Amino acid sequence: MRISNIMVSVDLGSAAADRVQMAAGLAERFEARLTGVAARPILGPMPVGDMLEVERAWAAEERLADEQLAETKALFEREAGQAPRTEWRSARADPLAYLDKQARAADVVVVGRQGPADGDPGLMGVPTGALLMEVGRPVLVVPPGIERLLAGRIVVAWKDTREARRAVHDALPFLTRADEVHVAVVGPDANREGTEDLAAYLSGHGIKASTHLLPSPAIGPADELLRFAQREEADLVVMGAYGHSRLREWMFGGVTRDVLQTTPVCCLMSH
């Protein structure tokens, strides 16, 4: 398996430049194309009152959208210098819907973490959780301030579910290049999650993994997982994402929600 196209979401938030740099470094390592994607919705006035004034306000909003899209393109071109091949895609559109469609051409989609303290990415920001549930591609969630991902030490958060199996399969290009792979199982049923079969599966792909059972975490499962990753000096966590739609809003399992908002390391997540 190989990665041929890495797609990165670009906005005008404070973390965007670092995120593009990190994605460019990955594209260089995998000899992949780096595709930058940005979309900006048009927030036009309600068509009431003086129609001439409405048309002027709409035209001004379209100009502002085009200016901001041009800014994101310039940012992408400036920060993507390490990538061997690049492509740019942008539109006046809803950012989530646009990135979701463009991702049909991607092997991995790179987006920013959106925790309570991470700042506002603006109108071009993509809601990470909703993208995870809809895109059908592995999503690399990047915390602010990370400019480089070596993925030399990887923690696989294992649970014998469809989502976790999908995540491990999607992560094979990273896992086969890692120096160390640690499989971590958190919870009281840790010894019944089939880690022996997972280790055999990884071994069949030339990956030697150590298994760590954490049956009685002293803290919440997400915190225990992330603390374990930091203790092992891992810079990438691989895990399944768990959630469902309810009245057009995505509801997430506790671990998925907490990791999306607080992870200090990059997470490769699949649904």
Coordinates of C-alpha atoms in Angstrom, one line a residue:
M1 CA 0.0 0.0 0.0
R2 CA 1.1 3.5 -0.7
I3 CA -0.1 7.1 -0.3
S4 CA -0.3 9.0 -3.5
N5 CA -2.3 12.0 -2.6
I6 CA -2.4 13.9 0.7
M7 CA -5.2 16.5 1.0
V8 CA -4.9 19.3 3.5
S9 CA -7.7 21.6 4.7
V10 CA -6.5 25.2 4.5
D11 CA -8.1 28.2 6.3
L12 CA -7.0 31.5 7.8
G13 CA -6.7 30.3 11.4
S14 CA -3.5 30.6 13.4
A15 CA -2.7 26.9 13.0
A16 CA -3.1 26.7 9.2
A17 CA 0.5 27.4 8.3
D18 CA 2.0 24.7 10.6
R19 CA -0.6 22.2 9.3
V20 CA 0.3 22.8 5.7
Q21 CA 4.1 22.5 6.5
M22 CA 3.4 19.2 8.3
A23 CA 1.4 17.8 5.4
A24 CA 4.1 18.9 3.0
G25 CA 6.7 17.0 4.9
L26 CA 4.5 13.9 4.8
A27 CA 4.0 14.3 1.0
E28 CA 7.8 14.6 0.6
R29 CA 8.4 11.4 2.6
F30 CA 5.7 9.4 0.8
E31 CA 6.6 11.0 -2.6
A32 CA 2.9 11.9 -2.8
R33 CA 1.0 14.8 -4.3
L34 CA -0.1 17.5 -1.8
T35 CA -3.5 19.0 -2.5
G36 CA -4.6 22.1 -0.7
V37 CA -8.4 22.6 -0.3
A38 CA -10.3 25.7 0.8
A39 CA -13.9 26.8 0.6
R40 CA -15.6 30.0 1.7
P41 CA -19.4 30.3 2.0
I42 CA -21.1 33.4 0.8
L43 CA -23.0 35.1 3.6
G44 CA -25.3 37.3 1.6
P45 CA -28.0 39.6 3.0
M46 CA -31.7 38.5 3.0
P47 CA -33.4 39.6 -0.2
V48 CA -35.7 42.2 1.4
G49 CA -35.8 46.0 1.2
D50 CA -33.8 48.0 -1.4
M51 CA -32.8 45.4 -4.0
L52 CA -30.0 47.6 -5.3
E53 CA -28.5 47.7 -1.9
V54 CA -28.9 44.0 -1.5
E55 CA -27.1 43.4 -4.8
R56 CA -24.2 45.7 -3.7
A57 CA -23.9 43.9 -0.4
W58 CA -23.9 40.6 -2.1
A59 CA -21.2 41.7 -4.6
A60 CA -19.1 43.0 -1.7
E61 CA -19.4 39.6 0.1
E62 CA -18.4 37.8 -3.0
R63 CA -15.3 40.0 -3.4
L64 CA -14.4 39.4 0.3
A65 CA -14.8 35.6 -0.3
D66 CA -12.5 35.7 -3.3
E67 CA -9.9 37.8 -1.4
Q68 CA -9.8 35.3 1.5
L69 CA -9.6 32.3 -0.9
A70 CA -6.7 34.0 -2.6
E71 CA -5.1 34.5 0.9
T72 CA -5.4 30.8 1.6
K73 CA -3.9 29.9 -1.8
A74 CA -0.9 32.1 -1.1
L75 CA -0.5 30.6 2.3
F76 CA -0.6 27.1 0.9
E77 CA 1.9 27.9 -1.9
R78 CA 4.2 29.5 0.7
E79 CA 4.2 26.7 3.2
A80 CA 4.0 23.7 0.8
G81 CA 7.6 24.0 -0.3
Q82 CA 8.7 20.5 0.7
A83 CA 6.1 18.7 -1.3
P84 CA 7.3 17.3 -4.6
R85 CA 4.0 18.0 -6.4
T86 CA 1.1 20.3 -5.4
E87 CA -2.4 21.1 -6.5
W88 CA -4.8 23.7 -5.3
R89 CA -8.6 23.5 -5.2
S90 CA -11.0 26.1 -3.9
A91 CA -14.5 27.4 -4.3
R92 CA -17.2 29.6 -2.9
A93 CA -19.0 26.8 -1.0
D94 CA -19.6 25.3 2.3
P95 CA -16.2 24.1 3.6
L96 CA -17.3 20.7 4.9
A97 CA -19.4 19.8 1.8
Y98 CA -16.6 20.9 -0.5
L99 CA -13.8 19.1 1.2
D100 CA -16.0 16.0 1.5
K101 CA -16.4 15.9 -2.3
Q102 CA -12.7 16.7 -3.1
A103 CA -11.6 13.9 -0.7
R104 CA -12.7 11.3 -3.3
A105 CA -9.2 11.9 -4.8
A106 CA -7.3 11.6 -1.5
D107 CA -5.7 8.8 0.4
V108 CA -5.5 10.9 3.7
V109 CA -7.2 14.1 4.6
V110 CA -5.3 16.4 7.0
V111 CA -7.4 18.8 9.3
G112 CA -6.8 20.8 12.4
R113 CA -7.8 19.9 15.9
Q114 CA -10.7 22.0 17.1
G115 CA -10.6 22.1 20.9
P116 CA -12.1 24.8 23.1
A117 CA -8.7 26.6 23.4
D118 CA -7.6 26.2 19.8
G119 CA -8.9 29.5 18.4
D120 CA -11.5 30.2 15.7
P121 CA -10.4 29.0 12.2
G122 CA -13.0 31.3 10.7
L123 CA -15.6 30.7 8.0
M124 CA -13.2 28.4 6.1
G125 CA -12.7 26.0 9.0
V126 CA -14.0 22.4 8.6
P127 CA -15.7 20.7 11.6
T128 CA -13.4 17.8 12.2
G129 CA -15.9 15.5 13.8
A130 CA -18.5 15.8 11.0
L131 CA -15.9 15.3 8.4
L132 CA -14.7 12.1 10.1
M133 CA -18.2 10.7 10.0
E134 CA -18.9 11.5 6.4
V135 CA -15.7 11.5 4.3
G136 CA -15.0 7.8 4.0
R137 CA -11.2 8.4 4.2
P138 CA -8.7 8.3 7.0
V139 CA -8.5 11.7 8.7
L140 CA -5.2 13.0 10.2
V141 CA -6.1 15.3 13.1
V142 CA -3.3 17.8 13.8
P143 CA -3.0 19.8 17.0
P144 CA -1.9 23.5 16.8
G145 CA 1.9 24.1 16.7
I146 CA 2.9 20.8 15.0
E147 CA 5.0 21.4 11.9
R148 CA 6.5 18.0 11.5
L149 CA 5.3 14.4 11.9
L150 CA 7.9 11.7 11.9
A151 CA 5.6 8.9 12.9
G152 CA 8.6 6.9 14.1
R153 CA 6.7 5.7 17.2
I154 CA 3.0 4.9 16.8
V155 CA 0.4 3.9 19.3
V156 CA -2.6 1.9 18.0
A157 CA -5.6 2.3 20.2
W158 CA -7.2 -1.1 19.8
K159 CA -10.8 -2.2 20.3
D160 CA -12.2 -5.1 18.4
T161 CA -14.6 -3.0 16.3
R162 CA -15.2 -2.2 12.7
E163 CA -13.9 1.3 13.2
A164 CA -10.6 0.2 14.8
R165 CA -10.0 -2.5 12.2
R166 CA -10.6 0.1 9.5
A167 CA -8.2 2.5 11.2
V168 CA -5.4 -0.1 11.4
H169 CA -5.8 -1.0 7.7
D170 CA -5.8 2.6 6.7
A171 CA -2.7 3.3 8.8
L172 CA -0.6 0.5 7.2
P173 CA 1.5 3.0 5.1
F174 CA 2.5 4.7 8.4
L175 CA 2.9 1.5 10.4
T176 CA 5.2 -0.2 8.0
R177 CA 7.6 2.7 8.2
A178 CA 7.5 3.1 12.0
D179 CA 10.4 2.2 14.2
E180 CA 8.1 1.2 17.1
V181 CA 4.5 0.2 17.2
H182 CA 2.6 -0.1 20.5
V183 CA -0.9 -1.6 20.6
A184 CA -2.8 -0.2 23.6
V185 CA -6.0 -1.6 24.9
V186 CA -7.9 0.4 27.6
G187 CA -10.7 -0.9 29.7
P188 CA -11.8 -3.8 31.9
D189 CA -12.2 -6.2 28.8
A190 CA -8.7 -5.4 27.5
N191 CA -7.7 -9.1 27.6
R192 CA -10.6 -10.1 25.4
E193 CA -10.1 -7.8 22.5
G194 CA -8.2 -10.2 20.3
T195 CA -4.8 -8.5 20.5
E196 CA -3.0 -11.8 19.5
D197 CA -4.8 -11.8 16.2
L198 CA -4.0 -8.1 15.7
A199 CA -0.3 -8.7 16.4
A200 CA -0.3 -11.6 13.9
Y201 CA -2.1 -9.4 11.3
L202 CA 0.5 -6.7 11.7
S203 CA 3.3 -9.3 11.6
G204 CA 2.0 -10.4 8.3
H205 CA 2.7 -6.9 7.0
G206 CA 6.2 -6.9 8.4
I207 CA 5.3 -4.9 11.5
K208 CA 6.5 -5.9 14.9
A209 CA 4.2 -4.6 17.6
S210 CA 4.2 -4.7 21.4
T211 CA 0.9 -5.1 23.2
H212 CA -0.1 -3.2 26.3
L213 CA -3.2 -3.9 28.3
L214 CA -4.5 -1.1 30.5
P215 CA -7.5 -2.7 32.2
S216 CA -8.0 -0.4 35.1
P217 CA -7.2 3.2 34.1
A218 CA -6.9 5.6 37.0
I219 CA -8.2 8.4 34.8
G220 CA -10.6 8.6 31.9
P221 CA -9.9 6.2 28.9
A222 CA -9.0 9.0 26.5
D223 CA -6.6 10.6 29.1
E224 CA -5.1 7.2 29.8
L225 CA -4.6 6.5 26.1
L226 CA -3.0 9.9 25.5
R227 CA -0.8 9.7 28.6
F228 CA 0.4 6.3 27.4
A229 CA 1.2 7.7 24.0
Q230 CA 3.2 10.5 25.6
R231 CA 5.0 8.1 27.9
E232 CA 6.1 6.0 24.9
E233 CA 7.1 9.3 23.1
A234 CA 4.8 8.5 20.3
D235 CA 3.9 11.3 17.9
L236 CA 1.0 9.5 16.2
V237 CA -2.0 7.7 17.5
V238 CA -4.1 5.4 15.3
M239 CA -7.7 4.8 16.3
G240 CA -11.3 4.3 15.2
A241 CA -13.8 7.1 15.5
Y242 CA -17.2 6.4 17.0
G243 CA -20.3 8.5 16.5
H244 CA -23.7 8.7 14.9
S245 CA -25.9 11.4 13.5
R246 CA -28.8 12.8 15.5
L247 CA -31.0 15.6 14.1
R248 CA -28.2 16.6 11.7
E249 CA -25.7 16.9 14.6
W250 CA -22.9 14.4 15.1
M251 CA -22.9 12.7 18.5
F252 CA -19.6 11.1 19.5
G253 CA -18.4 8.5 21.9
G254 CA -16.6 9.9 24.9
V255 CA -13.1 8.8 23.8
T256 CA -13.6 10.1 20.3
R257 CA -14.9 13.4 21.5
D258 CA -12.2 13.9 24.1
V259 CA -9.4 12.9 21.7
L260 CA -10.7 15.3 19.0
Q261 CA -10.6 18.2 21.4
T262 CA -7.5 17.5 23.6
T263 CA -5.0 15.3 21.8
P264 CA -1.5 16.7 22.1
V265 CA -0.2 14.4 19.3
C266 CA -1.4 13.8 15.8
C267 CA -4.2 11.2 15.4
L268 CA -5.0 9.1 12.4
M269 CA -8.7 8.3 12.7
S270 CA -11.1 6.3 10.6
H271 CA -14.9 5.7 10.9

